[in-house]
Amino acid sequence: MLRWLRPTAQVATVYDIDLLALRERGIRGVILDLDNTIVPWGARQPGPELPGWIAAAKDAGFRLCIVSNNMGSRVTGLATMLGLPVVTGALKPRRKALRRALSQMGTTPDATALVGDQLLTDILGGNRLGLHTILVRPQSRREFPLTRLTRVVERALLRGRRHR
Ligand SMILES: [Mg+2]
């Protein structure tokens, strides 16, 4: 079970991802979690750095797709502002929405990375589908109340890993 929760890579923020290294690994598509991964939780506007990063990723030849467990006009509005396709109400760690993102991007699991801030939804779902999973630190301390509970589990898992 634990190996399913182990991200392929860990970075501080989405901006720390080495896009060229991903390309060299054969990655062509990147699934992006929304809240606390590319925007602070519950944000209605993207931060100033995000549009430039998205443009750079597209210029480097990556297909991008947002996959969020959240839904509603805030989520679709952000995707429109960023010019990205989105799958909402994704129910990660279930794989169905992730597969939809792959068909949207036209990529296979071995050519797709997933960036997310949660082990039990993003990383678990991505690993189950065989994606290259990248864990980022949450952008804000605000989050869905249930998430605060799973963070306790997450911290214990990450601590356990360091001691191994
Ligand atoms: Mg998130």
Tab-separated table of C-alpha atoms and ligand atoms in Angstrom:
chain	number	residue	atom	x	y	z
A	1	MET	CA	0.000	0.000	0.000
A	2	LEU	CA	2.677	2.545	0.977
A	3	ARG	CA	4.396	2.466	-2.375
A	4	TRP	CA	1.186	3.823	-3.908
A	5	LEU	CA	1.562	6.891	-1.724
A	6	ARG	CA	5.143	7.602	-2.685
A	7	PRO	CA	5.489	10.476	-5.180
A	8	THR	CA	8.010	10.072	-7.992
A	9	ALA	CA	9.395	13.494	-7.081
A	10	GLN	CA	8.893	16.199	-4.474
A	11	VAL	CA	9.405	19.943	-5.007
A	12	ALA	CA	8.426	23.066	-3.087
A	13	THR	CA	6.188	24.664	-5.725
A	14	VAL	CA	5.021	24.084	-9.282
A	15	TYR	CA	7.628	26.669	-10.336
A	16	ASP	CA	10.405	24.385	-9.106
A	17	ILE	CA	9.514	21.639	-11.587
A	18	ASP	CA	12.284	21.092	-14.125
A	19	LEU	CA	10.244	21.038	-17.335
A	20	LEU	CA	13.250	20.183	-19.517
A	21	ALA	CA	14.069	17.166	-17.356
A	22	LEU	CA	10.448	16.037	-17.644
A	23	ARG	CA	10.647	16.289	-21.422
A	24	GLU	CA	13.821	14.226	-21.406
A	25	ARG	CA	11.953	11.529	-19.480
A	26	GLY	CA	9.398	11.447	-22.290
A	27	ILE	CA	6.683	13.323	-20.420
A	28	ARG	CA	4.363	15.166	-22.825
A	29	GLY	CA	1.309	15.935	-20.699
A	30	VAL	CA	0.934	17.388	-17.207
A	31	ILE	CA	-2.168	17.051	-15.061
A	32	LEU	CA	-2.406	19.893	-12.573
A	33	ASP	CA	-4.336	19.784	-9.328
A	34	LEU	CA	-5.925	23.195	-8.720
A	35	ASP	CA	-6.338	24.145	-5.056
A	36	ASN	CA	-3.151	24.506	-3.047
A	37	THR	CA	-1.149	23.285	-6.062
A	38	ILE	CA	-1.385	26.061	-8.688
A	39	VAL	CA	-3.508	28.515	-6.654
A	40	PRO	CA	-4.045	28.963	-2.908
A	41	TRP	CA	-7.066	27.028	-1.628
A	42	GLY	CA	-10.339	28.654	-2.670
A	43	ALA	CA	-8.657	31.396	-4.762
A	44	ARG	CA	-10.710	33.046	-7.518
A	45	GLN	CA	-7.764	34.622	-9.327
A	46	PRO	CA	-4.443	33.057	-10.319
A	47	GLY	CA	-1.256	34.499	-8.828
A	48	PRO	CA	0.918	36.705	-11.058
A	49	GLU	CA	3.494	33.999	-11.888
A	50	LEU	CA	1.081	31.322	-13.052
A	51	PRO	CA	0.114	32.505	-16.571
A	52	GLY	CA	3.787	32.866	-17.513
A	53	TRP	CA	4.585	29.371	-16.244
A	54	ILE	CA	1.680	27.920	-18.224
A	55	ALA	CA	2.825	29.724	-21.368
A	56	ALA	CA	6.375	28.409	-20.879
A	57	ALA	CA	5.112	24.849	-20.398
A	58	LYS	CA	2.999	25.092	-23.546
A	59	ASP	CA	5.960	26.552	-25.470
A	60	ALA	CA	8.033	23.583	-24.324
A	61	GLY	CA	5.443	21.348	-25.986
A	62	PHE	CA	3.487	20.140	-22.947
A	63	ARG	CA	-0.226	19.522	-22.962
A	64	LEU	CA	-1.815	20.623	-19.700
A	65	CYS	CA	-5.111	19.792	-18.009
A	66	ILE	CA	-6.484	20.767	-14.599
A	67	VAL	CA	-8.122	17.935	-12.651
A	68	SER	CA	-9.869	19.118	-9.483
A	69	ASN	CA	-12.001	17.359	-6.924
A	70	ASN	CA	-13.750	20.688	-6.497
A	71	MET	CA	-16.355	22.019	-8.887
A	72	GLY	CA	-18.484	25.025	-9.716
A	73	SER	CA	-18.007	28.345	-11.436
A	74	ARG	CA	-14.900	29.249	-9.426
A	75	VAL	CA	-13.064	26.198	-10.797
A	76	THR	CA	-14.278	26.481	-14.392
A	77	GLY	CA	-13.722	30.268	-14.295
A	78	LEU	CA	-10.096	29.827	-13.260
A	79	ALA	CA	-9.541	27.246	-16.008
A	80	THR	CA	-10.987	29.651	-18.574
A	81	MET	CA	-8.793	32.496	-17.294
A	82	LEU	CA	-5.754	30.237	-17.595
A	83	GLY	CA	-6.772	28.866	-20.990
A	84	LEU	CA	-6.655	25.255	-19.800
A	85	PRO	CA	-9.069	22.334	-20.080
A	86	VAL	CA	-10.451	21.150	-16.755
A	87	VAL	CA	-12.074	18.056	-15.290
A	88	THR	CA	-14.075	19.013	-12.183
A	89	GLY	CA	-15.610	16.884	-9.434
A	90	ALA	CA	-12.828	14.406	-10.123
A	91	LEU	CA	-13.107	12.173	-7.024
A	92	LYS	CA	-9.344	11.565	-6.944
A	93	PRO	CA	-7.891	9.039	-6.009
A	94	ARG	CA	-10.350	7.441	-8.413
A	95	ARG	CA	-8.807	7.113	-11.861
A	96	LYS	CA	-11.756	7.894	-14.108
A	97	ALA	CA	-11.250	11.679	-14.219
A	98	LEU	CA	-7.491	11.236	-14.658
A	99	ARG	CA	-8.148	9.004	-17.669
A	100	ARG	CA	-10.416	11.702	-19.079
A	101	ALA	CA	-7.580	14.196	-18.742
A	102	LEU	CA	-5.268	11.822	-20.618
A	103	SER	CA	-7.695	11.519	-23.508
A	104	GLN	CA	-8.141	15.303	-23.465
A	105	MET	CA	-4.356	15.731	-23.758
A	106	GLY	CA	-3.856	12.757	-26.072
A	107	THR	CA	-1.142	11.260	-23.853
A	108	THR	CA	-0.480	7.823	-22.388
A	109	PRO	CA	0.162	7.218	-18.650
A	110	ASP	CA	3.905	6.735	-19.154
A	111	ALA	CA	4.094	10.111	-20.941
A	112	THR	CA	2.072	11.980	-18.318
A	113	ALA	CA	2.978	13.692	-15.060
A	114	LEU	CA	0.602	14.731	-12.306
A	115	VAL	CA	1.301	17.607	-9.937
A	116	GLY	CA	-0.594	17.757	-6.657
A	117	ASP	CA	-0.358	18.707	-2.998
A	118	GLN	CA	-2.094	15.707	-1.434
A	119	LEU	CA	-0.830	12.173	-1.055
A	120	LEU	CA	-4.187	10.544	-0.464
A	121	THR	CA	-5.951	12.036	-3.501
A	122	ASP	CA	-3.489	13.359	-6.112
A	123	ILE	CA	-0.470	11.126	-5.609
A	124	LEU	CA	-2.436	7.963	-4.862
A	125	GLY	CA	-4.650	8.450	-7.933
A	126	GLY	CA	-1.710	9.263	-10.191
A	127	ASN	CA	0.362	6.321	-8.979
A	128	ARG	CA	-2.550	3.935	-9.455
A	129	LEU	CA	-2.663	4.998	-13.101
A	130	GLY	CA	1.113	4.755	-13.548
A	131	LEU	CA	1.758	8.498	-13.908
A	132	HIS	CA	4.941	10.369	-12.976
A	133	THR	CA	3.728	11.961	-9.732
A	134	ILE	CA	5.106	15.207	-8.326
A	135	LEU	CA	4.191	16.332	-4.810
A	136	VAL	CA	4.270	20.063	-4.049
A	137	ARG	CA	3.883	21.812	-0.699
A	138	PRO	CA	0.388	23.255	-0.218
A	139	GLN	CA	0.248	26.932	-1.258
A	140	SER	CA	-1.772	28.007	1.776
A	141	ARG	CA	-2.669	26.674	5.175
A	142	ARG	CA	-6.360	27.084	4.431
A	143	GLU	CA	-8.065	23.978	3.148
A	144	PHE	CA	-11.157	21.846	3.174
A	145	PRO	CA	-11.843	20.680	6.770
A	146	LEU	CA	-11.609	16.989	5.828
A	147	THR	CA	-8.224	17.638	4.239
A	148	ARG	CA	-6.892	18.786	7.613
A	149	LEU	CA	-7.641	15.318	8.898
A	150	THR	CA	-5.901	13.534	6.029
A	151	ARG	CA	-2.879	15.841	6.511
A	152	VAL	CA	-2.315	14.173	9.884
A	153	VAL	CA	-2.052	10.814	8.119
A	154	GLU	CA	0.092	12.375	5.403
A	155	ARG	CA	2.569	13.873	7.871
A	156	ALA	CA	2.904	10.540	9.638
A	157	LEU	CA	3.581	8.828	6.289
A	158	LEU	CA	6.176	11.399	5.232
A	159	ARG	CA	7.872	11.185	8.653
A	160	GLY	CA	7.971	7.397	8.471
A	161	ARG	CA	9.592	7.616	5.067
A	162	ARG	CA	12.403	9.849	6.302
A	163	HIS	CA	13.327	7.376	9.035
A	164	ARG	CA	13.481	4.403	6.685
B	1	MG	MG	-5.054	20.302	-3.834
